[in-house]
Coordinates of C-alpha atoms in Angstrom, one line a residue:
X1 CA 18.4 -13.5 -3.4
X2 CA 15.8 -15.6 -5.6
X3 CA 12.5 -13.5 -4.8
X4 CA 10.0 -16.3 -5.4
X5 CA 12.7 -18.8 -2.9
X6 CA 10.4 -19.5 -0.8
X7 CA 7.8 -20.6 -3.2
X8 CA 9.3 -23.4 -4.5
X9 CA 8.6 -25.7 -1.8
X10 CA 5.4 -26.9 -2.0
X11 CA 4.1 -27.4 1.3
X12 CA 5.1 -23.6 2.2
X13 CA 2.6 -23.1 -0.5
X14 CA -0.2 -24.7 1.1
X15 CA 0.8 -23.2 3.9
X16 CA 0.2 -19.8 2.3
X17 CA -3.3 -21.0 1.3
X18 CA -4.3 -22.2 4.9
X19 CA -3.0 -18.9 6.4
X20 CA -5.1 -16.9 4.0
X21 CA -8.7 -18.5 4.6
X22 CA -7.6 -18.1 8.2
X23 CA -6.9 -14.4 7.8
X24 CA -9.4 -13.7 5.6
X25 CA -11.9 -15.5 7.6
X26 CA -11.1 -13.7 11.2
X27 CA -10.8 -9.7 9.1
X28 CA -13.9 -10.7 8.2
X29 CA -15.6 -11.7 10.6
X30 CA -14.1 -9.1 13.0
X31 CA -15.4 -6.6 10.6
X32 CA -18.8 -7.9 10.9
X33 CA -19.0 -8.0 14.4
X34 CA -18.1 -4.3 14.8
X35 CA -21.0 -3.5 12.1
X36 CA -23.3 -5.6 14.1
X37 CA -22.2 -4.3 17.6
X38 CA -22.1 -0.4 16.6
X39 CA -25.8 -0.6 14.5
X40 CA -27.2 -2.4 18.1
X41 CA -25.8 0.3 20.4
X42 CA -24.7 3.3 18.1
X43 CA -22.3 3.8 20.8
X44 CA -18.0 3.9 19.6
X45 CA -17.2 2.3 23.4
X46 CA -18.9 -0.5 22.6
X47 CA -16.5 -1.2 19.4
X48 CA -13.8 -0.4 21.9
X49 CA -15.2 -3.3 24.0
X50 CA -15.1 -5.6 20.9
X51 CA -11.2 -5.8 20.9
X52 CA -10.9 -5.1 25.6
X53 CA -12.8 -8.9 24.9
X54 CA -10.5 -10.5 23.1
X55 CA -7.0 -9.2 24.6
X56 CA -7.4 -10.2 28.3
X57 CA -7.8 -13.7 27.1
X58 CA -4.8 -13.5 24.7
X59 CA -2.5 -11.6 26.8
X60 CA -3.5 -13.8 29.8
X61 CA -2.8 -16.5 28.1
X62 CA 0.0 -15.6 25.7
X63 CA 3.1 -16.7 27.7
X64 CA 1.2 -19.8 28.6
X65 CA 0.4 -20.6 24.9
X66 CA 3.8 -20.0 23.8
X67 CA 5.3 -22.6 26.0
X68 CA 2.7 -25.1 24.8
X69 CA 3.3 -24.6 21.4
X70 CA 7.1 -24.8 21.8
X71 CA 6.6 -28.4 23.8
X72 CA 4.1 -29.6 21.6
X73 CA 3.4 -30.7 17.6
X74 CA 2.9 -27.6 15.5
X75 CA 0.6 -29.2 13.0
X76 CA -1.8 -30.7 14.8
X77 CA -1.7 -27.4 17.0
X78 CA -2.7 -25.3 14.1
X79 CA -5.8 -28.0 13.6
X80 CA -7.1 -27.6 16.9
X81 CA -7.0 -23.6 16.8
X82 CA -8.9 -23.5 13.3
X83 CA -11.4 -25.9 14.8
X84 CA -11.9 -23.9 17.5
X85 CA -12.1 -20.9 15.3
X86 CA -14.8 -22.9 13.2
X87 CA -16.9 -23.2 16.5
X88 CA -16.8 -19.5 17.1
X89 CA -18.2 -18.8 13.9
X90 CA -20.8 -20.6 13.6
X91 CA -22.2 -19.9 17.2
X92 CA -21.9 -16.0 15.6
X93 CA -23.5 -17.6 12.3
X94 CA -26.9 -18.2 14.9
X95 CA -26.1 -15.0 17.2
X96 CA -26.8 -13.1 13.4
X97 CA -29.8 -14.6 12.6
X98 CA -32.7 -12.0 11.9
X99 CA -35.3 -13.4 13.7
X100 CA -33.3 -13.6 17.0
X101 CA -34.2 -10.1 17.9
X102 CA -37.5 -10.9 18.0
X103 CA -36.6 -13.6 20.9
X104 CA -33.7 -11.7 22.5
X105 CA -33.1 -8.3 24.0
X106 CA -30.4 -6.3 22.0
X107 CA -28.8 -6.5 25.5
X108 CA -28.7 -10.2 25.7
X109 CA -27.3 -10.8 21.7
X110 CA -24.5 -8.2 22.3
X111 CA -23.4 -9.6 25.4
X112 CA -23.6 -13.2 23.8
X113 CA -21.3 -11.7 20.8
X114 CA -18.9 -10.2 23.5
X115 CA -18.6 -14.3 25.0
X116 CA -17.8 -15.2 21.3
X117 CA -15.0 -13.3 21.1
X118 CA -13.7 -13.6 24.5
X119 CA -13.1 -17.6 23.6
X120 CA -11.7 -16.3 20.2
X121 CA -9.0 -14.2 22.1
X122 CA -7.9 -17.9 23.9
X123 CA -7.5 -19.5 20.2
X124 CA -5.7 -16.2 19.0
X125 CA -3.1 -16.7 21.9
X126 CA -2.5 -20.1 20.5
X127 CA -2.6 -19.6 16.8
X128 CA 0.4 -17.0 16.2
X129 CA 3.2 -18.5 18.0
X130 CA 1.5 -21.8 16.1
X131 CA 1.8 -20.4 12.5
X132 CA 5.2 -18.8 13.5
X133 CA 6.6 -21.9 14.6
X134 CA 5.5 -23.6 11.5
X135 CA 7.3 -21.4 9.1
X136 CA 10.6 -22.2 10.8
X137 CA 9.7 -26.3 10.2
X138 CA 8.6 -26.0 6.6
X139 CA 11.3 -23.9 4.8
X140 CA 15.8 -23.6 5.1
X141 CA 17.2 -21.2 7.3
X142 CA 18.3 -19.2 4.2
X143 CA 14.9 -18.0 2.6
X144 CA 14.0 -17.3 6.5
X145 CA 13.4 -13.8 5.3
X146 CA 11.8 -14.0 2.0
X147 CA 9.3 -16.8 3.7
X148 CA 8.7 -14.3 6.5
X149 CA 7.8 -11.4 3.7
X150 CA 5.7 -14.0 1.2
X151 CA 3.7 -15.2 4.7
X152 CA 3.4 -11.6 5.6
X153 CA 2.4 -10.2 1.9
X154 CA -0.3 -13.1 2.2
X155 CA -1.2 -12.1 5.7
X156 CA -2.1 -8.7 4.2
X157 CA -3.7 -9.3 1.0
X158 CA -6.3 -11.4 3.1
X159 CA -6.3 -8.4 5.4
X160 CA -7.7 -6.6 2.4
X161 CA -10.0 -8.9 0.7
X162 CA -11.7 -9.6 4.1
X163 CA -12.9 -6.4 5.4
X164 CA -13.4 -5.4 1.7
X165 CA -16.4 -8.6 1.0
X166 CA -17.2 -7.6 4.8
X167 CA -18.4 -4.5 3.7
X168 CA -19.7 -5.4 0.4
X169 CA -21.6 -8.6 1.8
X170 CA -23.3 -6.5 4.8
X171 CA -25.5 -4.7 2.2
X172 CA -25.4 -7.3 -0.4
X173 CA -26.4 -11.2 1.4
X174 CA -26.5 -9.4 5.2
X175 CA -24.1 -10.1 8.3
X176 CA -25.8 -13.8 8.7
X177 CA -24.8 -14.8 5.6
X178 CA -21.5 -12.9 5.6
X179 CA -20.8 -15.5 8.9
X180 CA -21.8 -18.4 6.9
X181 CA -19.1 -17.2 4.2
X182 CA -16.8 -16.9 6.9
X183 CA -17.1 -20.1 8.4
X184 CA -16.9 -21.8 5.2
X185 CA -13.5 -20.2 4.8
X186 CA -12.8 -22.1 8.0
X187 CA -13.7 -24.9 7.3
X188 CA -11.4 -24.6 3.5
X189 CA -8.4 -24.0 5.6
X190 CA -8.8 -26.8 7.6
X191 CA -9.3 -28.9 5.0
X192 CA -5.6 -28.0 3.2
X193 CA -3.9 -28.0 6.6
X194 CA -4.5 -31.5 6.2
X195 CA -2.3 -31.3 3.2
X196 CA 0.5 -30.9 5.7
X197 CA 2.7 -33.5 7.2
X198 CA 2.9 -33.6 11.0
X199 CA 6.8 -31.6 12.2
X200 CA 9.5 -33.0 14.6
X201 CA 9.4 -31.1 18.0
X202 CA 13.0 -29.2 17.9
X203 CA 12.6 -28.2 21.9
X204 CA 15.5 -30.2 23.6
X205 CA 13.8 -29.3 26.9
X206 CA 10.9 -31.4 26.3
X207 CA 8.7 -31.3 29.7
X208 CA 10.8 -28.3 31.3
X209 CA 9.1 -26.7 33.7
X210 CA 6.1 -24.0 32.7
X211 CA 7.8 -21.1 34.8
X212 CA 11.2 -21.8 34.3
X213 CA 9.9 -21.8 30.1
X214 CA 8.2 -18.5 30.3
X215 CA 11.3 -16.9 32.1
X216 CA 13.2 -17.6 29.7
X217 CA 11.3 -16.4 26.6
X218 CA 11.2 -13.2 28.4
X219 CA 14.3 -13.3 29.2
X220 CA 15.8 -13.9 25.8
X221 CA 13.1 -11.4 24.5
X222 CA 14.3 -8.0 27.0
X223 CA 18.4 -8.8 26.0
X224 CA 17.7 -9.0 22.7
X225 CA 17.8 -5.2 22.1
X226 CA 16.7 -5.4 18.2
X227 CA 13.8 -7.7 18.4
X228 CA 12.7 -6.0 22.1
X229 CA 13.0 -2.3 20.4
X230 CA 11.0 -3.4 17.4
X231 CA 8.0 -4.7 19.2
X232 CA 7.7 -1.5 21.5
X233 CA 8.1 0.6 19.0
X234 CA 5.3 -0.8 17.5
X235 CA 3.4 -1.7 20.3
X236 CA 2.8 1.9 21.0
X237 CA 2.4 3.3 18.0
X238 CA -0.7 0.7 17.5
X239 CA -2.0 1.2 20.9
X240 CA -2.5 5.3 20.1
X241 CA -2.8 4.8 16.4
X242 CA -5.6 2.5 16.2
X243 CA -7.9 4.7 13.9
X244 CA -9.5 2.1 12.5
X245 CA -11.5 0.6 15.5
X246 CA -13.2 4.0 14.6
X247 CA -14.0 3.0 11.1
X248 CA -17.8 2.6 11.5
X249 CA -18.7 5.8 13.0
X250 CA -16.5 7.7 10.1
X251 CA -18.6 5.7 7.4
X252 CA -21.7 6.3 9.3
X253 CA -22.0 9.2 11.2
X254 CA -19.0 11.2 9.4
X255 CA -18.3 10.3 6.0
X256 CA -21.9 9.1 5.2
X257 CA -20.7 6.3 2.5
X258 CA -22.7 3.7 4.3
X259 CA -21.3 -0.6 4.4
X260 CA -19.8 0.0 1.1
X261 CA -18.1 2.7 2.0
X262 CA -17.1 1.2 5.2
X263 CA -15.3 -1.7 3.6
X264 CA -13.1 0.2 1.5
X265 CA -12.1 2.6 4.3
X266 CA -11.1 -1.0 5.9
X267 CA -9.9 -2.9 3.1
X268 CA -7.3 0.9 2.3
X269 CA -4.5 0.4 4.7
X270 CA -4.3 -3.3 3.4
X271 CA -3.8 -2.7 0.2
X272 CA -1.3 -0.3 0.5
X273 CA 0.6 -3.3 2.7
X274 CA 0.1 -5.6 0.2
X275 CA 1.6 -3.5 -2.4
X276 CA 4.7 -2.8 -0.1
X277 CA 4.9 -6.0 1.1
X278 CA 5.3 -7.7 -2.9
X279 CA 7.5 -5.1 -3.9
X280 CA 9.7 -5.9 -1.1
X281 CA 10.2 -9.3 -1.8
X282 CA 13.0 -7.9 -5.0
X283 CA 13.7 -4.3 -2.9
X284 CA 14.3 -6.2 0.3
X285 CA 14.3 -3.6 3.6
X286 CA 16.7 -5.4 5.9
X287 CA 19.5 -2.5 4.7
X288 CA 19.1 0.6 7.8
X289 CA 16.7 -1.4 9.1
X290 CA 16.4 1.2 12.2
X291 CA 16.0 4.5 10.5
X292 CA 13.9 2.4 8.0
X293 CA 11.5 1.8 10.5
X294 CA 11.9 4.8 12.3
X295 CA 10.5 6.7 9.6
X296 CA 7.8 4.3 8.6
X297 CA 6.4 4.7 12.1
X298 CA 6.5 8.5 11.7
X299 CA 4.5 8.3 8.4
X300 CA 2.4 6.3 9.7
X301 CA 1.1 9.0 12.6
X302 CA 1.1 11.4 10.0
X303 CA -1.2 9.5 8.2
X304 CA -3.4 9.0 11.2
X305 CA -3.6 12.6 12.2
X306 CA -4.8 13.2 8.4
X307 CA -7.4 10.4 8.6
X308 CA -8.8 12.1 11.8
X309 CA -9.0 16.0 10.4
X310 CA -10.2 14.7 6.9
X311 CA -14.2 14.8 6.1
X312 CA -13.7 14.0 1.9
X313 CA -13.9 10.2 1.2
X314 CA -11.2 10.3 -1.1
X315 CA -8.5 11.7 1.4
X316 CA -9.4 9.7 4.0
X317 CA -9.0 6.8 2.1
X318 CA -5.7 8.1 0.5
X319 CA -4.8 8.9 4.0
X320 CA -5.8 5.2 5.1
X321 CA -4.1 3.6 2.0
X322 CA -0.5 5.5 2.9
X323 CA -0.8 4.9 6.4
X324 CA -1.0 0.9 5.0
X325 CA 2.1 1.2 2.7
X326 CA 4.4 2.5 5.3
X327 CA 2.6 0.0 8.2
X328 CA 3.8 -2.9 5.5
X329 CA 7.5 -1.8 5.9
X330 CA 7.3 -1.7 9.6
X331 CA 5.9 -5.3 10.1
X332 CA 8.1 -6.8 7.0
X333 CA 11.1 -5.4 9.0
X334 CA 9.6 -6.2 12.6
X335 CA 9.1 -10.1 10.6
X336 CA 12.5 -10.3 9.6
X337 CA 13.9 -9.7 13.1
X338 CA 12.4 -12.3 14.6
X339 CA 12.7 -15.1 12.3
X340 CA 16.3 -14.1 11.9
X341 CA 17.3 -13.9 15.5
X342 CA 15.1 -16.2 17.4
X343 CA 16.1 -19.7 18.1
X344 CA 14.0 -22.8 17.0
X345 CA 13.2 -23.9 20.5
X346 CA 12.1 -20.8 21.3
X347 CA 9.9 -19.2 18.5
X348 CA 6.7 -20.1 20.6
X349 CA 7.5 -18.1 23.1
X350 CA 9.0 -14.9 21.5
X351 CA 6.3 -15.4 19.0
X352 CA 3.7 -15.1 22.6
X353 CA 5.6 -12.4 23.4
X354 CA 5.3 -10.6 20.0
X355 CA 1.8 -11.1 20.4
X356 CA 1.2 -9.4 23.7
X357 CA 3.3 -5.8 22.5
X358 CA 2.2 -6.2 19.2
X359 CA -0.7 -8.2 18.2
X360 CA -2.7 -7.3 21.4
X361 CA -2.2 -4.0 21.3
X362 CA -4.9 -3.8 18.3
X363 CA -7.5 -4.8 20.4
X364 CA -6.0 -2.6 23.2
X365 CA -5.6 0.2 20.7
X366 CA -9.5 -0.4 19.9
X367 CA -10.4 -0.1 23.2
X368 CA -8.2 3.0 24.0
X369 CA -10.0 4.7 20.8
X370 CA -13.8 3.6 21.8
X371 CA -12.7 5.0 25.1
X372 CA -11.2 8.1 23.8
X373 CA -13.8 9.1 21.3
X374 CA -16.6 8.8 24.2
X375 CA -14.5 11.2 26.1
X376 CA -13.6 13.4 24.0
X377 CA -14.8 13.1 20.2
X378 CA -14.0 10.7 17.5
X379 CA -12.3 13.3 15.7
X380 CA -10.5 14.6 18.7
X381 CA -9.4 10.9 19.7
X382 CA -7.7 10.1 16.8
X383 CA -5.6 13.3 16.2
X384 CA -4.5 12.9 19.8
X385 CA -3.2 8.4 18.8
X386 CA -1.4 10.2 16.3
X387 CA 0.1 12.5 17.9
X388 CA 1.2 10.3 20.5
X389 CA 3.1 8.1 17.6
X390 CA 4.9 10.8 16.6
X391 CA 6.2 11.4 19.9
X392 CA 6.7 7.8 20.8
X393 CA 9.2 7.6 17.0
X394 CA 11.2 10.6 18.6
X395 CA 11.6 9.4 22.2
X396 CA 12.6 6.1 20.9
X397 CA 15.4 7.8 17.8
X398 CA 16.7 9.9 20.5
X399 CA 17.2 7.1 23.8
X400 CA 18.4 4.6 21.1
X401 CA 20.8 5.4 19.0
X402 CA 21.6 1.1 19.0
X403 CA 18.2 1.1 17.3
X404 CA 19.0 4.0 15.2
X405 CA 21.8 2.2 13.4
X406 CA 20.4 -1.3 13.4
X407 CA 21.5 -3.2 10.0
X408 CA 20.3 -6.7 9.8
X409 CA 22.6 -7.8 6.5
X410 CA 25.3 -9.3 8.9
X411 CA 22.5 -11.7 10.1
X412 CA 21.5 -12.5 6.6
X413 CA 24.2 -13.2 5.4
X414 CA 25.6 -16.0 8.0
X415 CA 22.1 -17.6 7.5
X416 CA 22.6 -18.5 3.9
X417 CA 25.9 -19.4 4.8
X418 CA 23.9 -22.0 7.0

């Protein structure tokens, strides 16, 4: 297949550049608030806190959002979650402002920043099925997969730009200024979503009722044993390997490499994505797609456990950089699942449902971290997430062989017969 397909249409291009400032923008500014948050408290639960805010909206919401989005226009969806997004920033643009703490009590600013991104997890729930959706409305069938990779590769290479300035801008222009950047990166990607025609609504069950919808997404989601064992599998190995929640106390308290050394801790496991995630798009992974991931995921917790025990910079970014690379392999595979074998009239929902076992369980996996590192060390917490993901990879090789042997060419190749 051609690898650059899916960037000959030109609207999938602009799409690219909207999903980026949107990326970038929300890294960013997450990586911003846990600097703030952490330097106001010094305490990890409170960075666990950060991501318990936003996943209770987006999980409560998720199912819900996914049936909207499947009913409703996808472009002018996408405009009202940026806006919203837009709104968010800037009332954390005045939350940063130095001379607030003069007026307000630490307590007061850090549970105003905990509101902020409660009403950020309600656009979240909305935006992924949204951009998911769009994919399927803007390029063939046929490049499904390499439009899934180029969106993903782009997802990431934001991922690492954005907590990379984050860091960078912290101790160059401060975090109010780094939230003016970010908003003005929300206000670019409004500006080219513009760029994009309104879509046709594919749903034939326009108006169908909300619980009869929602049952069945799930429905479709717990048959289909490929896309259902992808998203647990790495549901749980985010949950217990969410290392990087911990990020500020390692640069701070451990490592002792200060904001700049803070963003490239962040900005490590994003790079390494980004790298797999272009090469892949001319040594495409869909071949053993099971044992592929299987072993990714097993990497991955090594990598974790490695990250935990280290105290040199350089190995714990190595660590954080492989841990990346083989993360990248998992989500391009995960990616390709579910654009392959999900209907049109039902992307919203099984991308809502991708959202609550695997998007959500970042900010659950931040949580669980904050939590664990205030029982029982920061060290000690992370060692035991990756220890759990290593025996999550085994439980699931050995109760599913189906998984094991999962090939997706068969899929592929009846699409570009399409």
């Amino acid at each position: 297949m051609d690898p650059y397909a899916a960037l000959r249409y030109k609207e999938f291009n602009i799409f690219l550049i909207v999903r980026f400032a949107m990326v970038f923008a929300w890294s960013m500014q997450f990586i911003v608030i846990e600097w703030q948050v952490y330097s106001l408290t010094k305490d990890p639960l409170s960075l666990g806190i950060i991501g318990l805010m936003e996943v209770i909206p987006a999980v409560g919401m998720a199912l819900f959002a996914g049936h909207i989005v499947d009913q409703r226009e996808k472009r002018n969806l996408l405009v009202l979650c940026i806006s919203g997004f837009s709104v968010i920033s800037l009332g954390l643009f005045a939350l940063s402002w130095p001379g607030l703490e003069d007026t307000w009590a630490p307590k007061t600013i850090l549970y105003s920043i905990y509101a902020l991104v409660f009403l950020g997890g309600f656009v979240r729930s909305f935006l992924g099925p949204t951009i998911f959706s769009l994919i399927a409305l803007i390029v063939p069938k046929k490049i499904y997969p390499n439009a899934a990779t180029w969106s993903s590769s782009t997802w990431q290479m934001a991922s690492v730009l954005g907590p990379a300035l984050a860091g960078f801008s912290i101790g160059w222009i401060g975090v109010h200024w780094s939230m003016c950047v970010i908003f003005g990166f929300s206000l670019m990607a409004l500006f080219f979503l513009f760029r994009i025609p309104q879509k046709p609504i594919l749903n034939p069950k326009i108006g169908e009722p909300v619980f009869q919808s929602l049952k069945d997404g799930l429905k479709f989601v717990f048959n289909s044993k490929a896309i259902f064992g992808a998203l647990t599998l790495d549901m749980i190995a985010v949950l217990f390997g969410g290392a990087v929640a911990l990020l500020p106390v390692y640069a701070q308290d451990i490592l002792h490499v200060g904001s700049e050394g803070f963003g490239i801790l962040r900005a490590a496991p994003a790079v390494g994505a980004s790298i797999t995630m272009l090469g892949s798009t001319r040594f495409p992974l869909h071949r053993n797609a099971g044992k592929k991931l299987l072993w990714a995921v097993f990497a991955f917790g090594i990598c974790i456990i490695v990250f935990g025990l280290s105290e040199l910079f350089w190995l714990s970014v190595l660590a954080l950089f492989i841990s990346g690379a083989v993360d990248g392999v998992s989500m391009i595979i995960r990616q390709t699942i579910l654009q392959i074998k999900t209907p049109d009239h039902m992307r919203g929902r099984v991308a809502s449902v991708n959202s609550i076992f695997v998007g959500s369980s970042n900010e659950l996996g931040a949580f669980e971290s904050g939590l664990a590192a205030k029982l029982m060390g920061t060290v000690t917490a992370v060692v035991f997430g990756g220890t759990m993901t290593l025996l999550t990879v085994g439980a699931t090789a050995v109760i599913s062989p189906t998984f094991r042997r999962l090939d997706l060419q068969n899929d592929i190749d009846e699409h570009e017969k399409d």
